[in-house]
């Protein structure tokens, strides 16, 4: 294991422990605030198609934002986890059209659109545990979204990359590996921060 990987493991453990300590009121408040902040973000509010995800457990809540985008007529694509940890995509048709899948995830019913569907989006909401001042994101370590980012790069497309986090998850430094890619913006309950490095 490289030093960067060891640092990431330690940081993930610390951040997941902090999330585990959050109470139900904090989770609900965060979800409402993220929906409000997210809808004011031009990269989302002006998009015609957004790739997103359904938050589970102690992740910053995405469901209110998904419903608000869907109600506005935005086409929302949600991931479907494949056996090799890659992601397929399907359109979100409302909370009643989600089913339980492996690893505690919720996935959309409806036709699968293929892994390349993400390349036709205007913005991608990425799950994460932290972002630093350069826009470098720390994921959960499964690699699914590393594949998504690599797919976008191969296709030569540049949708807005946005991460939803708790305020204390914007950190001084995220350990960086060669495959890591900066995001364009982070949304917390307190507001939005944009990063120039993602478009430099």
mmCIF file with all atom_site columns, C-alpha atoms in Angstrom:
data_model
loop_
_atom_site.group_PDB
_atom_site.id
_atom_site.type_symbol
_atom_site.label_atom_id
_atom_site.label_alt_id
_atom_site.label_comp_id
_atom_site.label_asym_id
_atom_site.label_entity_id
_atom_site.label_seq_id
_atom_site.pdbx_PDB_ins_code
_atom_site.Cartn_x
_atom_site.Cartn_y
_atom_site.Cartn_z
_atom_site.occupancy
_atom_site.B_iso_or_equiv
_atom_site.pdbx_formal_charge
_atom_site.auth_seq_id
_atom_site.auth_comp_id
_atom_site.auth_asym_id
_atom_site.auth_atom_id
_atom_site.pdbx_PDB_model_num
ATOM 1   C CA . UNK A 1 1   ? 0.000   0.000  0.000   1.00 0.00 ? 1   UNK A CA 1
ATOM 2   C CA . UNK A 1 2   ? 1.361   3.411  -0.992  1.00 0.00 ? 2   UNK A CA 1
ATOM 3   C CA . UNK A 1 3   ? 1.609   6.246  1.548   1.00 0.00 ? 3   UNK A CA 1
ATOM 4   C CA . UNK A 1 4   ? -1.229  8.033  -0.277  1.00 0.00 ? 4   UNK A CA 1
ATOM 5   C CA . UNK A 1 5   ? -3.457  4.973  0.003   1.00 0.00 ? 5   UNK A CA 1
ATOM 6   C CA . UNK A 1 6   ? -2.667  4.667  3.724   1.00 0.00 ? 6   UNK A CA 1
ATOM 7   C CA . UNK A 1 7   ? -3.495  8.341  4.248   1.00 0.00 ? 7   UNK A CA 1
ATOM 8   C CA . UNK A 1 8   ? -6.771  7.912  2.377   1.00 0.00 ? 8   UNK A CA 1
ATOM 9   C CA . UNK A 1 9   ? -7.713  4.901  4.511   1.00 0.00 ? 9   UNK A CA 1
ATOM 10  C CA . UNK A 1 10  ? -7.065  6.814  7.726   1.00 0.00 ? 10  UNK A CA 1
ATOM 11  C CA . UNK A 1 11  ? -8.979  9.876  6.527   1.00 0.00 ? 11  UNK A CA 1
ATOM 12  C CA . UNK A 1 12  ? -11.926 7.733  5.403   1.00 0.00 ? 12  UNK A CA 1
ATOM 13  C CA . UNK A 1 13  ? -12.095 6.083  8.818   1.00 0.00 ? 13  UNK A CA 1
ATOM 14  C CA . UNK A 1 14  ? -12.128 9.433  10.610  1.00 0.00 ? 14  UNK A CA 1
ATOM 15  C CA . UNK A 1 15  ? -14.800 10.923 8.343   1.00 0.00 ? 15  UNK A CA 1
ATOM 16  C CA . UNK A 1 16  ? -17.043 7.848  8.472   1.00 0.00 ? 16  UNK A CA 1
ATOM 17  C CA . UNK A 1 17  ? -16.841 7.862  12.282  1.00 0.00 ? 17  UNK A CA 1
ATOM 18  C CA . UNK A 1 18  ? -17.944 11.510 12.300  1.00 0.00 ? 18  UNK A CA 1
ATOM 19  C CA . UNK A 1 19  ? -20.881 10.684 10.020  1.00 0.00 ? 19  UNK A CA 1
ATOM 20  C CA . UNK A 1 20  ? -21.880 7.778  12.246  1.00 0.00 ? 20  UNK A CA 1
ATOM 21  C CA . UNK A 1 21  ? -22.268 10.216 15.157  1.00 0.00 ? 21  UNK A CA 1
ATOM 22  C CA . UNK A 1 22  ? -24.810 12.422 13.356  1.00 0.00 ? 22  UNK A CA 1
ATOM 23  C CA . UNK A 1 23  ? -28.377 12.372 14.640  1.00 0.00 ? 23  UNK A CA 1
ATOM 24  C CA . UNK A 1 24  ? -31.595 12.248 12.627  1.00 0.00 ? 24  UNK A CA 1
ATOM 25  C CA . UNK A 1 25  ? -32.255 15.982 12.981  1.00 0.00 ? 25  UNK A CA 1
ATOM 26  C CA . UNK A 1 26  ? -28.807 16.826 11.579  1.00 0.00 ? 26  UNK A CA 1
ATOM 27  C CA . UNK A 1 27  ? -29.363 14.501 8.637   1.00 0.00 ? 27  UNK A CA 1
ATOM 28  C CA . UNK A 1 28  ? -32.770 16.010 7.817   1.00 0.00 ? 28  UNK A CA 1
ATOM 29  C CA . UNK A 1 29  ? -31.505 19.594 8.144   1.00 0.00 ? 29  UNK A CA 1
ATOM 30  C CA . UNK A 1 30  ? -28.548 18.813 5.886   1.00 0.00 ? 30  UNK A CA 1
ATOM 31  C CA . UNK A 1 31  ? -30.747 17.271 3.184   1.00 0.00 ? 31  UNK A CA 1
ATOM 32  C CA . UNK A 1 32  ? -33.058 20.311 3.113   1.00 0.00 ? 32  UNK A CA 1
ATOM 33  C CA . UNK A 1 33  ? -30.130 22.745 3.019   1.00 0.00 ? 33  UNK A CA 1
ATOM 34  C CA . UNK A 1 34  ? -28.341 20.802 0.268   1.00 0.00 ? 34  UNK A CA 1
ATOM 35  C CA . UNK A 1 35  ? -31.490 20.804 -1.859  1.00 0.00 ? 35  UNK A CA 1
ATOM 36  C CA . UNK A 1 36  ? -31.827 24.574 -1.454  1.00 0.00 ? 36  UNK A CA 1
ATOM 37  C CA . UNK A 1 37  ? -28.153 25.264 -2.156  1.00 0.00 ? 37  UNK A CA 1
ATOM 38  C CA . UNK A 1 38  ? -28.063 22.761 -5.019  1.00 0.00 ? 38  UNK A CA 1
ATOM 39  C CA . UNK A 1 39  ? -31.055 24.299 -6.776  1.00 0.00 ? 39  UNK A CA 1
ATOM 40  C CA . UNK A 1 40  ? -29.330 27.680 -6.685  1.00 0.00 ? 40  UNK A CA 1
ATOM 41  C CA . UNK A 1 41  ? -26.212 26.242 -8.324  1.00 0.00 ? 41  UNK A CA 1
ATOM 42  C CA . UNK A 1 42  ? -26.285 27.224 -12.000 1.00 0.00 ? 42  UNK A CA 1
ATOM 43  C CA . UNK A 1 43  ? -24.527 24.007 -13.010 1.00 0.00 ? 43  UNK A CA 1
ATOM 44  C CA . UNK A 1 44  ? -27.568 22.089 -11.756 1.00 0.00 ? 44  UNK A CA 1
ATOM 45  C CA . UNK A 1 45  ? -30.460 24.510 -12.190 1.00 0.00 ? 45  UNK A CA 1
ATOM 46  C CA . UNK A 1 46  ? -29.579 25.222 -15.841 1.00 0.00 ? 46  UNK A CA 1
ATOM 47  C CA . UNK A 1 47  ? -28.804 21.609 -16.764 1.00 0.00 ? 47  UNK A CA 1
ATOM 48  C CA . UNK A 1 48  ? -31.119 19.552 -18.924 1.00 0.00 ? 48  UNK A CA 1
ATOM 49  C CA . UNK A 1 49  ? -29.620 16.217 -17.782 1.00 0.00 ? 49  UNK A CA 1
ATOM 50  C CA . UNK A 1 50  ? -27.908 15.502 -14.451 1.00 0.00 ? 50  UNK A CA 1
ATOM 51  C CA . UNK A 1 51  ? -26.296 12.246 -13.346 1.00 0.00 ? 51  UNK A CA 1
ATOM 52  C CA . UNK A 1 52  ? -26.846 11.877 -9.605  1.00 0.00 ? 52  UNK A CA 1
ATOM 53  C CA . UNK A 1 53  ? -27.214 9.181  -6.953  1.00 0.00 ? 53  UNK A CA 1
ATOM 54  C CA . UNK A 1 54  ? -29.568 8.231  -4.131  1.00 0.00 ? 54  UNK A CA 1
ATOM 55  C CA . UNK A 1 55  ? -27.959 8.879  -0.759  1.00 0.00 ? 55  UNK A CA 1
ATOM 56  C CA . UNK A 1 56  ? -28.039 6.027  1.734   1.00 0.00 ? 56  UNK A CA 1
ATOM 57  C CA . UNK A 1 57  ? -27.210 5.745  5.409   1.00 0.00 ? 57  UNK A CA 1
ATOM 58  C CA . UNK A 1 58  ? -25.365 8.761  6.762   1.00 0.00 ? 58  UNK A CA 1
ATOM 59  C CA . UNK A 1 59  ? -24.445 10.254 3.387   1.00 0.00 ? 59  UNK A CA 1
ATOM 60  C CA . UNK A 1 60  ? -25.476 13.894 2.904   1.00 0.00 ? 60  UNK A CA 1
ATOM 61  C CA . UNK A 1 61  ? -29.071 13.583 1.726   1.00 0.00 ? 61  UNK A CA 1
ATOM 62  C CA . UNK A 1 62  ? -29.746 13.843 -2.002  1.00 0.00 ? 62  UNK A CA 1
ATOM 63  C CA . UNK A 1 63  ? -33.402 12.824 -2.209  1.00 0.00 ? 63  UNK A CA 1
ATOM 64  C CA . UNK A 1 64  ? -34.935 16.277 -1.764  1.00 0.00 ? 64  UNK A CA 1
ATOM 65  C CA . UNK A 1 65  ? -32.603 17.604 -4.457  1.00 0.00 ? 65  UNK A CA 1
ATOM 66  C CA . UNK A 1 66  ? -33.397 14.727 -6.829  1.00 0.00 ? 66  UNK A CA 1
ATOM 67  C CA . UNK A 1 67  ? -37.134 15.337 -6.415  1.00 0.00 ? 67  UNK A CA 1
ATOM 68  C CA . UNK A 1 68  ? -36.767 19.092 -6.905  1.00 0.00 ? 68  UNK A CA 1
ATOM 69  C CA . UNK A 1 69  ? -34.688 18.653 -10.071 1.00 0.00 ? 69  UNK A CA 1
ATOM 70  C CA . UNK A 1 70  ? -37.140 16.056 -11.381 1.00 0.00 ? 70  UNK A CA 1
ATOM 71  C CA . UNK A 1 71  ? -40.084 18.388 -10.644 1.00 0.00 ? 71  UNK A CA 1
ATOM 72  C CA . UNK A 1 72  ? -38.360 21.129 -12.644 1.00 0.00 ? 72  UNK A CA 1
ATOM 73  C CA . UNK A 1 73  ? -38.210 18.875 -15.687 1.00 0.00 ? 73  UNK A CA 1
ATOM 74  C CA . UNK A 1 74  ? -34.520 18.059 -15.406 1.00 0.00 ? 74  UNK A CA 1
ATOM 75  C CA . UNK A 1 75  ? -33.717 14.564 -16.663 1.00 0.00 ? 75  UNK A CA 1
ATOM 76  C CA . UNK A 1 76  ? -32.014 12.839 -13.736 1.00 0.00 ? 76  UNK A CA 1
ATOM 77  C CA . UNK A 1 77  ? -29.978 9.678  -14.320 1.00 0.00 ? 77  UNK A CA 1
ATOM 78  C CA . UNK A 1 78  ? -29.195 7.377  -11.406 1.00 0.00 ? 78  UNK A CA 1
ATOM 79  C CA . UNK A 1 79  ? -26.526 4.689  -11.231 1.00 0.00 ? 79  UNK A CA 1
ATOM 80  C CA . UNK A 1 80  ? -27.063 0.953  -11.377 1.00 0.00 ? 80  UNK A CA 1
ATOM 81  C CA . UNK A 1 81  ? -24.117 -0.960 -9.916  1.00 0.00 ? 81  UNK A CA 1
ATOM 82  C CA . UNK A 1 82  ? -22.773 -3.664 -12.221 1.00 0.00 ? 82  UNK A CA 1
ATOM 83  C CA . UNK A 1 83  ? -21.071 -6.875 -11.015 1.00 0.00 ? 83  UNK A CA 1
ATOM 84  C CA . UNK A 1 84  ? -17.623 -5.482 -11.864 1.00 0.00 ? 84  UNK A CA 1
ATOM 85  C CA . UNK A 1 85  ? -18.297 -2.253 -9.859  1.00 0.00 ? 85  UNK A CA 1
ATOM 86  C CA . UNK A 1 86  ? -18.806 -0.183 -13.012 1.00 0.00 ? 86  UNK A CA 1
ATOM 87  C CA . UNK A 1 87  ? -21.993 1.861  -13.316 1.00 0.00 ? 87  UNK A CA 1
ATOM 88  C CA . UNK A 1 88  ? -24.890 1.598  -15.728 1.00 0.00 ? 88  UNK A CA 1
ATOM 89  C CA . UNK A 1 89  ? -27.558 4.346  -15.662 1.00 0.00 ? 89  UNK A CA 1
ATOM 90  C CA . UNK A 1 90  ? -31.342 4.654  -15.720 1.00 0.00 ? 90  UNK A CA 1
ATOM 91  C CA . UNK A 1 91  ? -33.707 7.623  -15.572 1.00 0.00 ? 91  UNK A CA 1
ATOM 92  C CA . UNK A 1 92  ? -35.227 8.686  -12.250 1.00 0.00 ? 92  UNK A CA 1
ATOM 93  C CA . UNK A 1 93  ? -39.030 8.648  -12.355 1.00 0.00 ? 93  UNK A CA 1
ATOM 94  C CA . UNK A 1 94  ? -39.742 9.532  -8.734  1.00 0.00 ? 94  UNK A CA 1
ATOM 95  C CA . UNK A 1 95  ? -39.278 7.956  -5.287  1.00 0.00 ? 95  UNK A CA 1
ATOM 96  C CA . UNK A 1 96  ? -41.861 5.264  -5.960  1.00 0.00 ? 96  UNK A CA 1
ATOM 97  C CA . UNK A 1 97  ? -39.722 3.949  -8.802  1.00 0.00 ? 97  UNK A CA 1
ATOM 98  C CA . UNK A 1 98  ? -36.683 3.002  -6.708  1.00 0.00 ? 98  UNK A CA 1
ATOM 99  C CA . UNK A 1 99  ? -35.856 -0.549 -5.647  1.00 0.00 ? 99  UNK A CA 1
ATOM 100 C CA . UNK A 1 100 ? -33.441 -1.961 -3.109  1.00 0.00 ? 100 UNK A CA 1
ATOM 101 C CA . UNK A 1 101 ? -30.275 -3.378 -4.600  1.00 0.00 ? 101 UNK A CA 1
ATOM 102 C CA . UNK A 1 102 ? -27.026 -4.836 -3.277  1.00 0.00 ? 102 UNK A CA 1
ATOM 103 C CA . UNK A 1 103 ? -24.889 -3.058 -0.654  1.00 0.00 ? 103 UNK A CA 1
ATOM 104 C CA . UNK A 1 104 ? -27.918 -1.203 0.684   1.00 0.00 ? 104 UNK A CA 1
ATOM 105 C CA . UNK A 1 105 ? -28.233 0.900  -2.470  1.00 0.00 ? 105 UNK A CA 1
ATOM 106 C CA . UNK A 1 106 ? -31.433 2.131  -4.085  1.00 0.00 ? 106 UNK A CA 1
ATOM 107 C CA . UNK A 1 107 ? -31.608 1.914  -7.855  1.00 0.00 ? 107 UNK A CA 1
ATOM 108 C CA . UNK A 1 108 ? -34.120 3.143  -10.438 1.00 0.00 ? 108 UNK A CA 1
ATOM 109 C CA . UNK A 1 109 ? -36.536 0.889  -12.240 1.00 0.00 ? 109 UNK A CA 1
ATOM 110 C CA . UNK A 1 110 ? -36.758 1.303  -15.972 1.00 0.00 ? 110 UNK A CA 1
ATOM 111 C CA . UNK A 1 111 ? -34.575 0.664  -18.998 1.00 0.00 ? 111 UNK A CA 1
ATOM 112 C CA . UNK A 1 112 ? -30.823 0.552  -18.557 1.00 0.00 ? 112 UNK A CA 1
ATOM 113 C CA . UNK A 1 113 ? -29.139 3.173  -20.709 1.00 0.00 ? 113 UNK A CA 1
ATOM 114 C CA . UNK A 1 114 ? -25.588 1.829  -20.663 1.00 0.00 ? 114 UNK A CA 1
ATOM 115 C CA . UNK A 1 115 ? -22.416 3.066  -18.938 1.00 0.00 ? 115 UNK A CA 1
ATOM 116 C CA . UNK A 1 116 ? -21.820 5.652  -21.667 1.00 0.00 ? 116 UNK A CA 1
ATOM 117 C CA . UNK A 1 117 ? -25.078 7.487  -20.864 1.00 0.00 ? 117 UNK A CA 1
ATOM 118 C CA . UNK A 1 118 ? -23.196 9.601  -18.325 1.00 0.00 ? 118 UNK A CA 1
ATOM 119 C CA . UNK A 1 119 ? -21.255 11.189 -21.192 1.00 0.00 ? 119 UNK A CA 1
ATOM 120 C CA . UNK A 1 120 ? -24.403 12.999 -22.379 1.00 0.00 ? 120 UNK A CA 1
ATOM 121 C CA . UNK A 1 121 ? -25.028 14.822 -19.090 1.00 0.00 ? 121 UNK A CA 1
ATOM 122 C CA . UNK A 1 122 ? -24.522 18.491 -18.248 1.00 0.00 ? 122 UNK A CA 1
ATOM 123 C CA . UNK A 1 123 ? -23.551 17.823 -14.625 1.00 0.00 ? 123 UNK A CA 1
ATOM 124 C CA . UNK A 1 124 ? -22.536 14.856 -12.493 1.00 0.00 ? 124 UNK A CA 1
ATOM 125 C CA . UNK A 1 125 ? -23.178 14.660 -8.748  1.00 0.00 ? 125 UNK A CA 1
ATOM 126 C CA . UNK A 1 126 ? -20.399 12.573 -7.248  1.00 0.00 ? 126 UNK A CA 1
ATOM 127 C CA . UNK A 1 127 ? -20.618 10.923 -3.843  1.00 0.00 ? 127 UNK A CA 1
ATOM 128 C CA . UNK A 1 128 ? -17.643 11.615 -1.632  1.00 0.00 ? 128 UNK A CA 1
ATOM 129 C CA . UNK A 1 129 ? -16.263 11.852 1.863   1.00 0.00 ? 129 UNK A CA 1
ATOM 130 C CA . UNK A 1 130 ? -14.161 14.998 1.497   1.00 0.00 ? 130 UNK A CA 1
ATOM 131 C CA . UNK A 1 131 ? -12.896 17.667 -0.880  1.00 0.00 ? 131 UNK A CA 1
ATOM 132 C CA . UNK A 1 132 ? -9.869  19.888 -0.374  1.00 0.00 ? 132 UNK A CA 1
ATOM 133 C CA . UNK A 1 133 ? -9.076  23.446 -1.452  1.00 0.00 ? 133 UNK A CA 1
ATOM 134 C CA . UNK A 1 134 ? -7.813  22.243 -4.843  1.00 0.00 ? 134 UNK A CA 1
ATOM 135 C CA . UNK A 1 135 ? -11.062 20.432 -5.557  1.00 0.00 ? 135 UNK A CA 1
ATOM 136 C CA . UNK A 1 136 ? -9.532  16.983 -5.040  1.00 0.00 ? 136 UNK A CA 1
ATOM 137 C CA . UNK A 1 137 ? -12.211 14.518 -3.927  1.00 0.00 ? 137 UNK A CA 1
ATOM 138 C CA . UNK A 1 138 ? -11.947 11.577 -1.555  1.00 0.00 ? 138 UNK A CA 1
ATOM 139 C CA . UNK A 1 139 ? -14.381 8.815  -2.486  1.00 0.00 ? 139 UNK A CA 1
ATOM 140 C CA . UNK A 1 140 ? -15.383 5.678  -0.629  1.00 0.00 ? 140 UNK A CA 1
ATOM 141 C CA . UNK A 1 141 ? -12.647 3.639  -2.316  1.00 0.00 ? 141 UNK A CA 1
ATOM 142 C CA . UNK A 1 142 ? -14.775 1.348  -4.470  1.00 0.00 ? 142 UNK A CA 1
ATOM 143 C CA . UNK A 1 143 ? -13.536 2.790  -7.754  1.00 0.00 ? 143 UNK A CA 1
ATOM 144 C CA . UNK A 1 144 ? -16.932 3.070  -9.475  1.00 0.00 ? 144 UNK A CA 1
ATOM 145 C CA . UNK A 1 145 ? -16.730 6.826  -9.906  1.00 0.00 ? 145 UNK A CA 1
ATOM 146 C CA . UNK A 1 146 ? -13.065 6.687  -10.914 1.00 0.00 ? 146 UNK A CA 1
ATOM 147 C CA . UNK A 1 147 ? -14.344 4.684  -13.888 1.00 0.00 ? 147 UNK A CA 1
ATOM 148 C CA . UNK A 1 148 ? -17.023 7.293  -14.552 1.00 0.00 ? 148 UNK A CA 1
ATOM 149 C CA . UNK A 1 149 ? -14.454 10.095 -14.547 1.00 0.00 ? 149 UNK A CA 1
ATOM 150 C CA . UNK A 1 150 ? -12.132 8.110  -16.822 1.00 0.00 ? 150 UNK A CA 1
ATOM 151 C CA . UNK A 1 151 ? -15.064 7.463  -19.191 1.00 0.00 ? 151 UNK A CA 1
ATOM 152 C CA . UNK A 1 152 ? -15.863 11.187 -19.358 1.00 0.00 ? 152 UNK A CA 1
ATOM 153 C CA . UNK A 1 153 ? -12.212 11.973 -20.090 1.00 0.00 ? 153 UNK A CA 1
ATOM 154 C CA . UNK A 1 154 ? -12.019 9.361  -22.871 1.00 0.00 ? 154 UNK A CA 1
ATOM 155 C CA . UNK A 1 155 ? -15.174 10.790 -24.432 1.00 0.00 ? 155 UNK A CA 1
ATOM 156 C CA . UNK A 1 156 ? -13.698 14.301 -24.347 1.00 0.00 ? 156 UNK A CA 1
ATOM 157 C CA . UNK A 1 157 ? -16.688 15.733 -22.482 1.00 0.00 ? 157 UNK A CA 1
ATOM 158 C CA . UNK A 1 158 ? -16.560 18.075 -19.503 1.00 0.00 ? 158 UNK A CA 1
ATOM 159 C CA . UNK A 1 159 ? -19.792 18.109 -17.475 1.00 0.00 ? 159 UNK A CA 1
ATOM 160 C CA . UNK A 1 160 ? -19.765 20.034 -14.213 1.00 0.00 ? 160 UNK A CA 1
ATOM 161 C CA . UNK A 1 161 ? -18.530 17.757 -11.422 1.00 0.00 ? 161 UNK A CA 1
ATOM 162 C CA . UNK A 1 162 ? -20.235 18.541 -8.108  1.00 0.00 ? 162 UNK A CA 1
ATOM 163 C CA . UNK A 1 163 ? -19.881 16.915 -4.669  1.00 0.00 ? 163 UNK A CA 1
ATOM 164 C CA . UNK A 1 164 ? -22.387 17.231 -1.797  1.00 0.00 ? 164 UNK A CA 1
ATOM 165 C CA . UNK A 1 165 ? -20.768 17.192 1.652   1.00 0.00 ? 165 UNK A CA 1
ATOM 166 C CA . UNK A 1 166 ? -21.163 18.175 5.275   1.00 0.00 ? 166 UNK A CA 1
ATOM 167 C CA . UNK A 1 167 ? -19.389 21.433 6.091   1.00 0.00 ? 167 UNK A CA 1
ATOM 168 C CA . UNK A 1 168 ? -16.564 19.820 8.072   1.00 0.00 ? 168 UNK A CA 1
ATOM 169 C CA . UNK A 1 169 ? -15.738 17.530 5.137   1.00 0.00 ? 169 UNK A CA 1
ATOM 170 C CA . UNK A 1 170 ? -14.116 20.377 3.204   1.00 0.00 ? 170 UNK A CA 1
ATOM 171 C CA . UNK A 1 171 ? -10.598 19.668 4.428   1.00 0.00 ? 171 UNK A CA 1
ATOM 172 C CA . UNK A 1 172 ? -7.113  21.108 4.093   1.00 0.00 ? 172 UNK A CA 1
ATOM 173 C CA . UNK A 1 173 ? -5.741  18.301 1.948   1.00 0.00 ? 173 UNK A CA 1
ATOM 174 C CA . UNK A 1 174 ? -6.962  15.080 0.355   1.00 0.00 ? 174 UNK A CA 1
ATOM 175 C CA . UNK A 1 175 ? -4.185  12.558 -0.429  1.00 0.00 ? 175 UNK A CA 1
ATOM 176 C CA . UNK A 1 176 ? -3.869  12.426 -4.207  1.00 0.00 ? 176 UNK A CA 1
ATOM 177 C CA . UNK A 1 177 ? -3.095  9.521  -6.522  1.00 0.00 ? 177 UNK A CA 1
ATOM 178 C CA . UNK A 1 178 ? -2.387  9.728  -10.290 1.00 0.00 ? 178 UNK A CA 1
ATOM 179 C CA . UNK A 1 179 ? -5.935  8.689  -11.272 1.00 0.00 ? 179 UNK A CA 1
ATOM 180 C CA . UNK A 1 180 ? -7.629  11.307 -9.077  1.00 0.00 ? 180 UNK A CA 1
ATOM 181 C CA . UNK A 1 181 ? -9.440  14.176 -10.763 1.00 0.00 ? 181 UNK A CA 1
ATOM 182 C CA . UNK A 1 182 ? -10.531 17.518 -9.286  1.00 0.00 ? 182 UNK A CA 1
ATOM 183 C CA . UNK A 1 183 ? -14.171 18.522 -9.163  1.00 0.00 ? 183 UNK A CA 1
ATOM 184 C CA . UNK A 1 184 ? -15.665 21.855 -10.173 1.00 0.00 ? 184 UNK A CA 1
ATOM 185 C CA . UNK A 1 185 ? -17.710 22.602 -7.049  1.00 0.00 ? 185 UNK A CA 1
ATOM 186 C CA . UNK A 1 186 ? -18.670 21.393 -3.598  1.00 0.00 ? 186 UNK A CA 1
ATOM 187 C CA . UNK A 1 187 ? -22.069 22.092 -2.028  1.00 0.00 ? 187 UNK A CA 1
ATOM 188 C CA . UNK A 1 188 ? -22.451 22.051 1.753   1.00 0.00 ? 188 UNK A CA 1
ATOM 189 C CA . UNK A 1 189 ? -25.382 23.212 3.899   1.00 0.00 ? 189 UNK A CA 1
ATOM 190 C CA . UNK A 1 190 ? -23.485 26.492 4.346   1.00 0.00 ? 190 UNK A CA 1
ATOM 191 C CA . UNK A 1 191 ? -22.984 27.254 0.654   1.00 0.00 ? 191 UNK A CA 1
ATOM 192 C CA . UNK A 1 192 ? -21.063 26.538 -2.537  1.00 0.00 ? 192 UNK A CA 1
ATOM 193 C CA . UNK A 1 193 ? -17.336 26.597 -3.233  1.00 0.00 ? 193 UNK A CA 1
ATOM 194 C CA . UNK A 1 194 ? -16.016 26.448 -6.798  1.00 0.00 ? 194 UNK A CA 1
ATOM 195 C CA . UNK A 1 195 ? -12.538 25.324 -7.807  1.00 0.00 ? 195 UNK A CA 1
ATOM 196 C CA . UNK A 1 196 ? -10.563 26.788 -10.689 1.00 0.00 ? 196 UNK A CA 1
ATOM 197 C CA . UNK A 1 197 ? -8.235  23.768 -10.849 1.00 0.00 ? 197 UNK A CA 1
ATOM 198 C CA . UNK A 1 198 ? -10.921 21.576 -12.387 1.00 0.00 ? 198 UNK A CA 1
ATOM 199 C CA . UNK A 1 199 ? -11.028 23.645 -15.549 1.00 0.00 ? 199 UNK A CA 1
ATOM 200 C CA . UNK A 1 200 ? -7.376  24.740 -15.703 1.00 0.00 ? 200 UNK A CA 1
#
